[in-house]
Short mmCIF file of N, CA and C in Angstrom, two decimals:
data_model
loop_
_atom_site.label_atom_id
_atom_site.label_comp_id
_atom_site.label_asym_id
_atom_site.label_seq_id
_atom_site.Cartn_x
_atom_site.Cartn_y
_atom_site.Cartn_z
N MET A 1 33.91 4.58 -22.71
CA MET A 1 33.40 4.25 -21.55
C MET A 1 32.37 3.23 -21.83
N PRO A 2 32.28 1.90 -21.04
CA PRO A 2 31.43 1.08 -21.38
C PRO A 2 29.92 1.25 -20.88
N GLU A 3 29.09 0.87 -21.55
CA GLU A 3 27.65 1.36 -20.89
C GLU A 3 27.31 0.73 -19.67
N PRO A 4 26.59 1.25 -18.93
CA PRO A 4 26.42 0.69 -17.49
C PRO A 4 25.36 -0.50 -17.64
N VAL A 5 25.70 -1.24 -16.94
CA VAL A 5 24.79 -2.61 -16.61
C VAL A 5 23.91 -2.56 -15.41
N ALA A 6 22.67 -2.86 -15.61
CA ALA A 6 21.67 -2.79 -14.66
C ALA A 6 21.67 -4.17 -13.93
N ILE A 7 22.01 -4.19 -12.42
CA ILE A 7 22.20 -5.32 -11.79
C ILE A 7 20.72 -5.22 -11.07
N HIS A 8 20.18 -6.37 -10.87
CA HIS A 8 18.81 -6.66 -10.25
C HIS A 8 19.22 -7.55 -9.14
N ALA A 9 19.10 -7.17 -7.86
CA ALA A 9 19.16 -8.30 -6.75
C ALA A 9 17.97 -9.17 -6.70
N ARG A 10 18.06 -10.17 -6.43
CA ARG A 10 16.74 -11.01 -6.48
C ARG A 10 17.03 -11.86 -5.10
N ARG A 11 16.19 -11.44 -4.17
CA ARG A 11 16.32 -12.12 -2.64
C ARG A 11 15.48 -13.40 -2.71
N ALA A 12 16.19 -14.41 -2.36
CA ALA A 12 15.40 -15.63 -2.02
C ALA A 12 14.62 -15.64 -0.63
N PRO A 13 13.61 -16.42 -0.72
CA PRO A 13 12.90 -16.57 0.55
C PRO A 13 13.91 -17.19 1.74
N ILE A 14 13.58 -16.49 2.79
CA ILE A 14 14.61 -17.05 3.95
C ILE A 14 14.01 -18.37 4.49
N LEU A 15 12.90 -18.66 4.24
CA LEU A 15 12.39 -20.00 4.49
C LEU A 15 11.88 -20.49 3.38
N ALA A 16 11.81 -21.67 2.94
CA ALA A 16 11.35 -22.06 1.65
C ALA A 16 9.68 -22.38 1.92
N PRO A 17 8.96 -21.88 1.01
CA PRO A 17 7.35 -22.16 1.30
C PRO A 17 7.08 -23.58 1.43
N SER A 18 6.20 -23.78 2.57
CA SER A 18 5.87 -25.12 2.96
C SER A 18 4.60 -25.22 3.60
N ALA A 19 3.98 -26.39 3.57
CA ALA A 19 2.88 -26.73 4.42
C ALA A 19 3.25 -27.79 5.13
N SER A 20 3.18 -27.59 6.74
CA SER A 20 3.31 -28.77 7.48
C SER A 20 2.46 -28.50 8.80
N GLY A 21 1.48 -29.35 9.15
CA GLY A 21 0.51 -29.33 10.10
C GLY A 21 -0.19 -27.92 10.15
N PHE A 22 0.01 -27.27 11.23
CA PHE A 22 -0.97 -26.01 11.36
C PHE A 22 -0.13 -24.79 10.84
N VAL A 23 1.01 -24.77 10.64
CA VAL A 23 1.83 -23.68 10.15
C VAL A 23 2.32 -23.75 8.64
N ARG A 24 2.03 -22.89 7.97
CA ARG A 24 2.41 -22.83 6.62
C ARG A 24 3.27 -21.65 6.05
N VAL A 25 4.38 -21.93 5.64
CA VAL A 25 5.19 -20.75 5.14
C VAL A 25 4.72 -20.57 3.79
N LEU A 26 4.18 -18.94 3.73
CA LEU A 26 3.75 -18.40 2.24
C LEU A 26 4.93 -18.00 1.49
N PRO A 27 4.48 -18.14 0.18
CA PRO A 27 5.42 -17.53 -0.76
C PRO A 27 5.60 -16.15 -0.76
N PRO A 28 6.80 -15.63 -1.44
CA PRO A 28 6.99 -14.22 -1.22
C PRO A 28 5.78 -13.41 -2.07
N ALA A 29 5.66 -12.24 -1.46
CA ALA A 29 4.44 -11.15 -1.87
C ALA A 29 5.09 -9.99 -2.09
N ASP A 30 4.47 -9.13 -2.80
CA ASP A 30 4.80 -7.58 -2.82
C ASP A 30 3.83 -6.88 -1.72
N ARG A 31 4.57 -6.23 -0.98
CA ARG A 31 3.86 -5.13 0.06
C ARG A 31 4.34 -3.78 0.13
N PHE A 32 3.53 -2.98 0.56
CA PHE A 32 3.74 -1.55 0.69
C PHE A 32 3.47 -1.15 2.10
N VAL A 33 4.00 -0.32 2.65
CA VAL A 33 3.64 0.51 3.91
C VAL A 33 3.07 1.82 3.20
N LEU A 34 1.91 2.10 3.47
CA LEU A 34 1.32 3.47 2.92
C LEU A 34 0.81 4.28 4.31
N GLN A 35 1.52 5.60 4.44
CA GLN A 35 1.22 6.39 5.36
C GLN A 35 0.59 7.73 4.75
N MET A 36 -0.53 8.33 5.39
CA MET A 36 -0.96 9.59 4.90
C MET A 36 -1.98 10.09 5.96
N LYS A 37 -2.10 11.43 5.84
CA LYS A 37 -2.86 12.14 6.90
C LYS A 37 -3.69 12.90 5.99
N ALA A 38 -5.01 13.23 6.54
CA ALA A 38 -6.08 13.74 5.51
C ALA A 38 -5.89 15.14 6.27
N PRO A 39 -5.96 16.10 5.32
CA PRO A 39 -5.86 17.46 5.75
C PRO A 39 -7.14 17.85 6.37
N ARG A 40 -6.94 18.89 7.24
CA ARG A 40 -8.24 19.25 8.23
C ARG A 40 -9.42 19.37 7.58
N GLY A 41 -10.49 18.65 7.87
CA GLY A 41 -11.80 18.80 7.26
C GLY A 41 -11.86 17.94 5.98
N ALA A 42 -10.85 17.12 5.84
CA ALA A 42 -10.69 16.40 4.44
C ALA A 42 -11.05 15.04 4.82
N ASP A 43 -11.68 14.14 4.12
CA ASP A 43 -11.62 12.60 4.53
C ASP A 43 -10.17 12.01 3.64
N LEU A 44 -10.08 10.82 4.43
CA LEU A 44 -9.12 9.75 3.66
C LEU A 44 -9.73 9.12 2.27
N PRO A 45 -9.03 8.74 1.44
CA PRO A 45 -9.62 8.29 0.19
C PRO A 45 -9.98 6.96 0.81
N ALA A 46 -11.28 6.27 0.13
CA ALA A 46 -11.66 4.98 0.13
C ALA A 46 -10.95 3.89 -0.35
N SER A 47 -10.19 4.13 -1.51
CA SER A 47 -9.46 3.20 -2.03
C SER A 47 -8.12 3.95 -2.87
N ALA A 48 -7.27 3.22 -3.35
CA ALA A 48 -5.97 3.51 -4.04
C ALA A 48 -5.43 2.24 -4.68
N GLY A 49 -5.19 2.20 -5.91
CA GLY A 49 -4.68 1.32 -6.68
C GLY A 49 -5.38 0.01 -6.62
N GLY A 50 -6.63 -0.03 -6.42
CA GLY A 50 -7.44 -1.19 -6.15
C GLY A 50 -7.35 -1.81 -4.76
N PHE A 51 -6.93 -1.15 -3.93
CA PHE A 51 -6.80 -1.50 -2.40
C PHE A 51 -8.10 -0.70 -1.67
N ASP A 52 -8.63 -1.40 -0.95
CA ASP A 52 -9.99 -0.84 -0.11
C ASP A 52 -9.18 -0.15 1.24
N LEU A 53 -9.18 0.94 1.09
CA LEU A 53 -8.63 1.77 2.41
C LEU A 53 -9.78 2.12 3.33
N SER A 54 -10.91 1.74 3.26
CA SER A 54 -12.18 2.26 3.95
C SER A 54 -12.30 1.73 5.32
N GLY A 55 -11.61 0.52 5.45
CA GLY A 55 -11.81 -0.13 6.73
C GLY A 55 -11.40 0.63 8.19
N PRO A 56 -12.16 0.41 9.13
CA PRO A 56 -11.91 1.13 10.46
C PRO A 56 -10.40 0.63 10.79
N LEU A 57 -9.88 1.23 12.05
CA LEU A 57 -8.62 0.75 12.67
C LEU A 57 -8.65 -0.76 12.80
N ASN A 58 -7.68 -1.53 12.57
CA ASN A 58 -7.44 -2.84 13.23
C ASN A 58 -8.26 -3.84 12.38
N SER A 59 -8.30 -3.40 10.96
CA SER A 59 -8.91 -4.35 10.04
C SER A 59 -8.40 -4.33 8.84
N ALA A 60 -8.79 -5.55 7.99
CA ALA A 60 -8.22 -5.88 6.69
C ALA A 60 -9.19 -5.87 5.64
N ARG A 61 -9.06 -5.36 4.56
CA ARG A 61 -10.04 -5.33 3.55
C ARG A 61 -9.38 -6.03 2.30
N GLY A 62 -10.17 -6.91 1.50
CA GLY A 62 -9.76 -7.62 0.36
C GLY A 62 -9.65 -8.92 0.45
N THR A 63 -8.85 -9.56 -0.19
CA THR A 63 -8.89 -11.16 -0.50
C THR A 63 -7.63 -11.74 0.44
N PRO A 64 -7.71 -13.13 0.77
CA PRO A 64 -6.21 -13.46 1.41
C PRO A 64 -5.03 -13.15 0.82
N GLU A 65 -5.05 -13.03 -0.34
CA GLU A 65 -3.81 -12.94 -1.43
C GLU A 65 -3.41 -11.32 -1.59
N ARG A 66 -4.53 -10.57 -1.44
CA ARG A 66 -4.33 -8.97 -1.78
C ARG A 66 -5.27 -8.31 -1.01
N PHE A 67 -4.70 -7.55 -0.05
CA PHE A 67 -5.49 -6.89 1.16
C PHE A 67 -4.74 -5.60 1.52
N ALA A 68 -5.53 -4.79 2.08
CA ALA A 68 -5.01 -3.65 2.96
C ALA A 68 -5.39 -3.75 4.44
N ALA A 69 -4.47 -3.74 5.10
CA ALA A 69 -4.60 -3.86 6.63
C ALA A 69 -4.29 -2.59 7.30
N ARG A 70 -5.26 -1.90 7.75
CA ARG A 70 -5.23 -0.62 8.44
C ARG A 70 -4.80 -0.88 9.87
N LEU A 71 -3.51 -0.34 10.24
CA LEU A 71 -2.89 -0.58 11.29
C LEU A 71 -2.87 0.74 12.24
N GLY A 72 -3.21 1.83 11.73
CA GLY A 72 -3.18 2.93 12.41
C GLY A 72 -4.02 3.87 11.96
N PRO A 73 -4.22 5.26 12.38
CA PRO A 73 -4.98 6.26 12.10
C PRO A 73 -4.72 6.55 10.42
N GLY A 74 -3.54 6.46 10.20
CA GLY A 74 -3.16 6.92 8.54
C GLY A 74 -1.97 5.86 8.19
N GLU A 75 -2.36 4.49 8.66
CA GLU A 75 -1.02 3.72 8.21
C GLU A 75 -1.90 2.57 7.83
N TRP A 76 -1.47 1.84 6.49
CA TRP A 76 -1.83 0.66 6.09
C TRP A 76 -0.75 -0.16 5.56
N LEU A 77 -0.90 -1.49 5.78
CA LEU A 77 0.18 -2.60 5.16
C LEU A 77 -0.89 -3.08 4.05
N LEU A 78 0.07 -2.85 2.75
CA LEU A 78 -0.80 -3.24 1.58
C LEU A 78 0.13 -4.59 0.84
N VAL A 79 -0.87 -5.64 0.73
CA VAL A 79 -0.19 -7.04 0.48
C VAL A 79 -0.82 -7.33 -0.94
N CYS A 80 0.15 -7.79 -1.91
CA CYS A 80 -0.45 -8.40 -3.28
C CYS A 80 0.47 -9.50 -3.46
N PRO A 81 0.03 -10.31 -4.56
CA PRO A 81 0.66 -11.27 -4.95
C PRO A 81 2.24 -10.76 -5.62
N ALA A 82 3.19 -11.65 -5.38
CA ALA A 82 4.69 -11.33 -6.18
C ALA A 82 4.42 -11.03 -7.46
N GLY A 83 5.02 -9.89 -8.03
CA GLY A 83 5.02 -9.46 -9.31
C GLY A 83 3.87 -8.34 -9.60
N GLU A 84 2.95 -8.17 -8.70
CA GLU A 84 1.94 -7.16 -8.78
C GLU A 84 2.40 -5.97 -8.54
N GLY A 85 3.33 -5.87 -7.56
CA GLY A 85 3.91 -4.53 -6.93
C GLY A 85 4.31 -3.51 -7.90
N ALA A 86 4.75 -4.07 -9.13
CA ALA A 86 5.39 -3.13 -10.16
C ALA A 86 4.31 -2.29 -10.62
N ALA A 87 3.27 -2.75 -10.60
CA ALA A 87 1.95 -1.96 -11.40
C ALA A 87 1.24 -1.38 -10.16
N ALA A 88 1.05 -2.06 -9.16
CA ALA A 88 0.38 -1.34 -8.03
C ALA A 88 0.97 -0.26 -7.40
N GLY A 89 2.30 -0.29 -7.39
CA GLY A 89 2.89 0.95 -6.68
C GLY A 89 2.43 2.47 -7.53
N PRO A 90 2.72 2.33 -8.76
CA PRO A 90 2.38 3.62 -9.52
C PRO A 90 0.90 3.91 -9.44
N ALA A 91 0.10 2.71 -9.62
CA ALA A 91 -1.32 3.00 -9.46
C ALA A 91 -1.85 3.59 -8.02
N ILE A 92 -1.17 3.21 -7.07
CA ILE A 92 -1.44 3.73 -5.88
C ILE A 92 -1.08 5.24 -5.86
N ALA A 93 0.20 5.39 -6.11
CA ALA A 93 0.67 6.82 -6.35
C ALA A 93 -0.14 7.83 -7.11
N SER A 94 -0.70 7.21 -8.38
CA SER A 94 -1.50 8.03 -9.31
C SER A 94 -2.95 8.37 -8.60
N ASP A 95 -3.47 7.53 -7.88
CA ASP A 95 -4.69 7.74 -7.25
C ASP A 95 -4.61 8.62 -6.05
N LEU A 96 -3.58 8.79 -5.48
CA LEU A 96 -3.33 9.64 -4.30
C LEU A 96 -2.62 10.87 -4.56
N ALA A 97 -2.49 11.09 -6.07
CA ALA A 97 -1.69 12.51 -6.48
C ALA A 97 -2.71 13.65 -5.77
N GLY A 98 -1.75 14.62 -5.53
CA GLY A 98 -2.53 15.74 -4.85
C GLY A 98 -2.63 15.71 -3.17
N ARG A 99 -2.30 14.47 -2.68
CA ARG A 99 -2.24 14.33 -1.46
C ARG A 99 -0.81 14.18 -0.69
N PHE A 100 -0.68 14.43 0.64
CA PHE A 100 0.62 14.14 1.28
C PHE A 100 0.58 12.81 1.79
N PHE A 101 1.60 11.97 1.22
CA PHE A 101 1.50 10.39 1.64
C PHE A 101 3.12 9.86 1.49
N SER A 102 3.33 8.84 2.00
CA SER A 102 4.39 8.17 1.85
C SER A 102 4.05 6.67 1.39
N LEU A 103 4.63 6.04 0.56
CA LEU A 103 4.51 4.76 0.00
C LEU A 103 5.79 4.25 -0.12
N VAL A 104 6.06 3.13 0.56
CA VAL A 104 7.17 2.33 0.75
C VAL A 104 7.28 0.79 0.26
N ALA A 105 8.09 0.40 -0.68
CA ALA A 105 7.98 -1.01 -0.81
C ALA A 105 8.66 -1.84 0.17
N VAL A 106 7.99 -2.68 0.77
CA VAL A 106 8.55 -3.46 1.80
C VAL A 106 8.61 -5.02 1.59
N GLY A 107 8.29 -5.24 0.27
CA GLY A 107 8.17 -6.84 0.11
C GLY A 107 9.33 -7.74 0.16
N HIS A 108 10.43 -7.02 0.10
CA HIS A 108 11.68 -7.79 0.41
C HIS A 108 11.96 -7.72 1.86
N ARG A 109 11.32 -7.20 2.70
CA ARG A 109 11.55 -7.03 4.16
C ARG A 109 10.83 -8.23 4.89
N ASN A 110 9.77 -8.64 4.33
CA ASN A 110 8.72 -9.41 5.32
C ASN A 110 8.89 -10.86 4.89
N ALA A 111 8.57 -11.66 5.72
CA ALA A 111 8.04 -12.96 5.58
C ALA A 111 6.65 -13.15 5.93
N ALA A 112 5.96 -14.23 5.67
CA ALA A 112 4.65 -14.62 5.87
C ALA A 112 4.36 -16.06 6.32
N PHE A 113 3.40 -16.19 7.21
CA PHE A 113 2.92 -17.51 7.47
C PHE A 113 1.53 -17.70 7.70
N LEU A 114 0.89 -18.82 7.35
CA LEU A 114 -0.50 -18.88 7.52
C LEU A 114 -0.71 -20.04 8.72
N LEU A 115 -1.55 -20.05 9.61
CA LEU A 115 -1.84 -20.81 10.73
C LEU A 115 -3.18 -21.08 10.35
N SER A 116 -3.67 -22.35 10.27
CA SER A 116 -5.05 -22.62 10.15
C SER A 116 -5.17 -24.01 11.05
N GLY A 117 -6.37 -24.36 10.95
CA GLY A 117 -7.01 -25.51 11.73
C GLY A 117 -7.57 -25.21 12.97
N PRO A 118 -8.11 -26.17 13.77
CA PRO A 118 -9.11 -25.74 14.97
C PRO A 118 -8.03 -25.06 16.21
N HIS A 119 -6.73 -25.37 16.19
CA HIS A 119 -6.02 -24.85 17.29
C HIS A 119 -5.18 -23.54 16.79
N ALA A 120 -5.33 -22.97 15.75
CA ALA A 120 -4.65 -21.89 15.25
C ALA A 120 -4.50 -20.62 16.24
N ALA A 121 -5.76 -20.37 16.83
CA ALA A 121 -5.55 -19.28 17.75
C ALA A 121 -4.74 -19.65 19.21
N ASP A 122 -4.86 -20.85 19.51
CA ASP A 122 -4.33 -21.39 20.57
C ASP A 122 -2.66 -21.40 20.34
N ILE A 123 -2.36 -21.78 19.23
CA ILE A 123 -0.93 -21.84 18.78
C ILE A 123 -0.40 -20.33 18.87
N LEU A 124 -1.21 -19.24 18.45
CA LEU A 124 -0.78 -17.97 18.43
C LEU A 124 -0.68 -17.56 19.96
N ASN A 125 -1.60 -18.01 20.69
CA ASN A 125 -1.59 -17.32 22.15
C ASN A 125 -0.62 -17.70 22.73
N ALA A 126 0.27 -18.78 22.46
CA ALA A 126 1.27 -19.23 23.22
C ALA A 126 2.35 -18.10 23.19
N GLY A 127 2.40 -17.16 22.25
CA GLY A 127 3.19 -16.08 22.50
C GLY A 127 2.54 -14.53 22.18
N ILE A 128 1.27 -14.51 22.04
CA ILE A 128 0.44 -13.17 21.65
C ILE A 128 -0.43 -13.11 22.90
N ALA A 129 -0.54 -12.21 23.49
CA ALA A 129 -1.29 -11.92 24.80
C ALA A 129 -2.62 -10.99 24.24
N LEU A 130 -3.32 -11.64 23.21
CA LEU A 130 -4.46 -11.05 22.63
C LEU A 130 -5.61 -12.03 22.79
N ASP A 131 -6.80 -11.56 22.84
CA ASP A 131 -8.00 -12.66 22.65
C ASP A 131 -8.20 -12.60 21.32
N LEU A 132 -8.07 -13.68 20.85
CA LEU A 132 -8.20 -13.99 19.25
C LEU A 132 -9.34 -14.88 18.94
N SER A 133 -10.18 -15.04 19.99
CA SER A 133 -11.58 -15.54 19.49
C SER A 133 -12.30 -15.02 18.45
N ASP A 134 -13.30 -15.74 18.18
CA ASP A 134 -14.03 -15.22 17.10
C ASP A 134 -14.83 -13.95 17.28
N ALA A 135 -15.30 -13.66 18.53
CA ALA A 135 -16.00 -12.47 19.06
C ALA A 135 -15.10 -11.47 19.13
N ALA A 136 -13.85 -11.36 19.64
CA ALA A 136 -13.01 -10.58 19.94
C ALA A 136 -12.07 -10.06 18.51
N PHE A 137 -11.86 -11.09 17.80
CA PHE A 137 -10.99 -10.83 16.78
C PHE A 137 -11.61 -11.65 15.42
N PRO A 138 -12.63 -11.13 14.89
CA PRO A 138 -13.45 -11.78 13.89
C PRO A 138 -12.56 -11.72 12.40
N PRO A 139 -13.00 -12.66 11.53
CA PRO A 139 -12.36 -12.51 10.19
C PRO A 139 -12.67 -11.13 9.60
N GLY A 140 -11.45 -10.56 9.16
CA GLY A 140 -11.15 -9.15 8.85
C GLY A 140 -10.50 -8.35 9.72
N SER A 141 -9.95 -8.92 10.71
CA SER A 141 -9.44 -7.72 12.00
C SER A 141 -7.71 -8.02 11.47
N ALA A 142 -7.06 -7.15 11.93
CA ALA A 142 -5.71 -7.00 11.90
C ALA A 142 -5.32 -6.11 12.86
N THR A 143 -3.78 -6.41 13.30
CA THR A 143 -3.22 -5.70 14.28
C THR A 143 -1.72 -5.94 14.41
N ARG A 144 -1.14 -5.05 14.80
CA ARG A 144 0.38 -5.17 15.03
C ARG A 144 0.68 -5.49 16.68
N THR A 145 1.51 -6.51 16.80
CA THR A 145 1.78 -6.85 18.23
C THR A 145 2.92 -7.76 18.39
N LEU A 146 3.14 -8.36 19.34
CA LEU A 146 4.50 -9.09 19.74
C LEU A 146 4.14 -10.73 19.55
N LEU A 147 4.99 -11.35 19.07
CA LEU A 147 4.92 -12.73 19.08
C LEU A 147 6.07 -13.04 19.76
N GLY A 148 6.16 -13.61 21.24
CA GLY A 148 7.29 -13.81 21.91
C GLY A 148 8.27 -12.38 21.76
N LYS A 149 9.41 -12.41 21.03
CA LYS A 149 10.23 -11.28 21.11
C LYS A 149 10.29 -10.58 19.83
N ALA A 150 9.22 -11.18 18.78
CA ALA A 150 9.42 -10.65 17.37
C ALA A 150 7.93 -9.66 17.19
N GLU A 151 8.25 -8.56 16.56
CA GLU A 151 7.05 -7.71 16.06
C GLU A 151 6.44 -8.46 14.71
N VAL A 152 5.08 -8.81 15.00
CA VAL A 152 4.27 -9.34 13.95
C VAL A 152 3.17 -8.35 13.46
N VAL A 153 2.56 -8.69 12.22
CA VAL A 153 1.18 -8.07 12.04
C VAL A 153 0.42 -9.55 12.03
N VAL A 154 -0.75 -9.48 12.63
CA VAL A 154 -1.67 -10.55 12.44
C VAL A 154 -2.96 -10.06 11.93
N VAL A 155 -3.23 -10.95 10.86
CA VAL A 155 -4.49 -10.59 10.05
C VAL A 155 -5.53 -11.95 10.04
N ARG A 156 -6.66 -11.67 10.31
CA ARG A 156 -7.41 -12.85 10.38
C ARG A 156 -8.07 -13.04 9.19
N VAL A 157 -7.90 -14.17 8.53
CA VAL A 157 -8.40 -14.56 7.08
C VAL A 157 -9.27 -15.72 7.22
N GLY A 158 -10.65 -15.50 7.34
CA GLY A 158 -11.61 -16.53 7.64
C GLY A 158 -11.44 -17.17 8.92
N ASP A 159 -11.04 -18.36 8.76
CA ASP A 159 -10.71 -19.36 9.99
C ASP A 159 -9.06 -19.35 10.24
N ALA A 160 -8.48 -18.76 9.39
CA ALA A 160 -6.91 -18.91 9.54
C ALA A 160 -6.48 -17.61 10.08
N PHE A 161 -5.13 -17.65 10.51
CA PHE A 161 -4.43 -16.29 10.80
C PHE A 161 -3.11 -15.95 9.83
N ARG A 162 -3.07 -14.93 9.21
CA ARG A 162 -1.68 -14.62 8.52
C ARG A 162 -0.87 -13.81 9.31
N LEU A 163 0.25 -14.32 9.41
CA LEU A 163 1.42 -13.64 10.29
C LEU A 163 2.38 -13.05 9.32
N GLU A 164 2.60 -11.61 9.28
CA GLU A 164 3.69 -10.96 8.65
C GLU A 164 4.75 -10.65 9.65
N CYS A 165 5.95 -10.77 9.44
CA CYS A 165 7.09 -10.45 10.18
C CYS A 165 8.37 -10.15 9.23
N TRP A 166 9.15 -9.39 9.91
CA TRP A 166 10.60 -9.11 9.00
C TRP A 166 11.32 -10.33 8.91
N ARG A 167 11.96 -10.48 7.92
CA ARG A 167 12.60 -11.60 7.10
C ARG A 167 13.66 -12.20 8.35
N SER A 168 14.29 -11.15 9.08
CA SER A 168 15.29 -11.50 10.05
C SER A 168 14.62 -12.24 11.27
N PHE A 169 13.31 -11.93 11.39
CA PHE A 169 12.56 -12.61 12.58
C PHE A 169 12.01 -13.97 12.01
N ALA A 170 12.13 -14.21 10.88
CA ALA A 170 11.25 -15.41 10.30
C ALA A 170 11.81 -16.69 11.01
N PRO A 171 12.89 -16.88 11.02
CA PRO A 171 13.40 -18.50 11.60
C PRO A 171 12.83 -18.51 12.91
N TYR A 172 12.96 -17.39 13.87
CA TYR A 172 12.41 -17.47 15.12
C TYR A 172 11.02 -17.55 15.14
N VAL A 173 10.28 -16.98 14.37
CA VAL A 173 8.78 -17.12 14.45
C VAL A 173 8.44 -18.49 13.92
N HIS A 174 9.01 -18.95 12.93
CA HIS A 174 8.74 -20.25 12.56
C HIS A 174 9.01 -21.42 13.61
N ALA A 175 10.13 -21.29 14.37
CA ALA A 175 10.29 -22.11 15.26
C ALA A 175 9.76 -21.96 16.53
N PHE A 176 9.06 -20.74 16.70
CA PHE A 176 8.20 -20.65 17.80
C PHE A 176 6.79 -21.22 17.53
N LEU A 177 6.25 -20.85 16.31
CA LEU A 177 4.96 -21.52 16.06
C LEU A 177 4.97 -23.12 15.86
N GLN A 178 6.24 -23.46 15.39
CA GLN A 178 6.29 -25.02 15.26
C GLN A 178 6.33 -25.83 16.58
N GLU A 179 6.97 -24.97 17.62
CA GLU A 179 7.05 -25.75 19.07
C GLU A 179 5.71 -25.34 19.60
N ALA A 180 5.04 -24.42 19.62
CA ALA A 180 3.77 -24.27 20.13
C ALA A 180 2.77 -25.30 19.55
N ALA A 181 2.88 -25.66 18.29
CA ALA A 181 1.93 -26.48 17.56
C ALA A 181 2.24 -27.86 17.95
N ARG A 182 3.39 -28.03 18.44
CA ARG A 182 3.54 -29.61 18.92
C ARG A 182 2.47 -30.11 19.94
N GLU A 183 2.04 -29.10 20.66
CA GLU A 183 1.12 -29.49 21.68
C GLU A 183 -0.17 -30.02 21.16
N PHE A 184 -0.47 -29.64 20.00
CA PHE A 184 -1.85 -30.04 19.33
C PHE A 184 -1.60 -31.23 18.37
N GLY A 185 -0.43 -31.85 17.95
CA GLY A 185 -0.08 -32.80 17.22
C GLY A 185 0.54 -32.28 15.98
#
């Protein structure tokens, strides 16, 4: 009997990375959804696999390329550059040994956009009914919401906004953002 052959599927980006105007398509990244609950009387860990998990709800900790966005009481979206996930996943699991948690790699599922410039919040507000001003949504903020008809995660990165959405919604989200940006040149 022939020896089994390992087949590794590689998923191409649904939209090619680009930079045009206010909306930039970001290159692929590795991502994980981490869910855990602290036992009664215990605290959640402050970090795992080099990700800072200590932030309050609706916050992101880290750098624009590698961060942990806390989206719920026991839920984080962990994002790191493509290729780092192979080491990050086992490191996170090792740091959380002895705890009840779920860690799911979702890098293949998401696409990301970066909105920058003086009208970035205005462009997002064409489809998001949240106050994205500096006072209400300062750098380091993160939330899950809707942009038009698509679920997105919005992370405030300095003066810019990073949007994470499912790959299947990426063409819709990109077209929506491009159309909203037309008003601002």
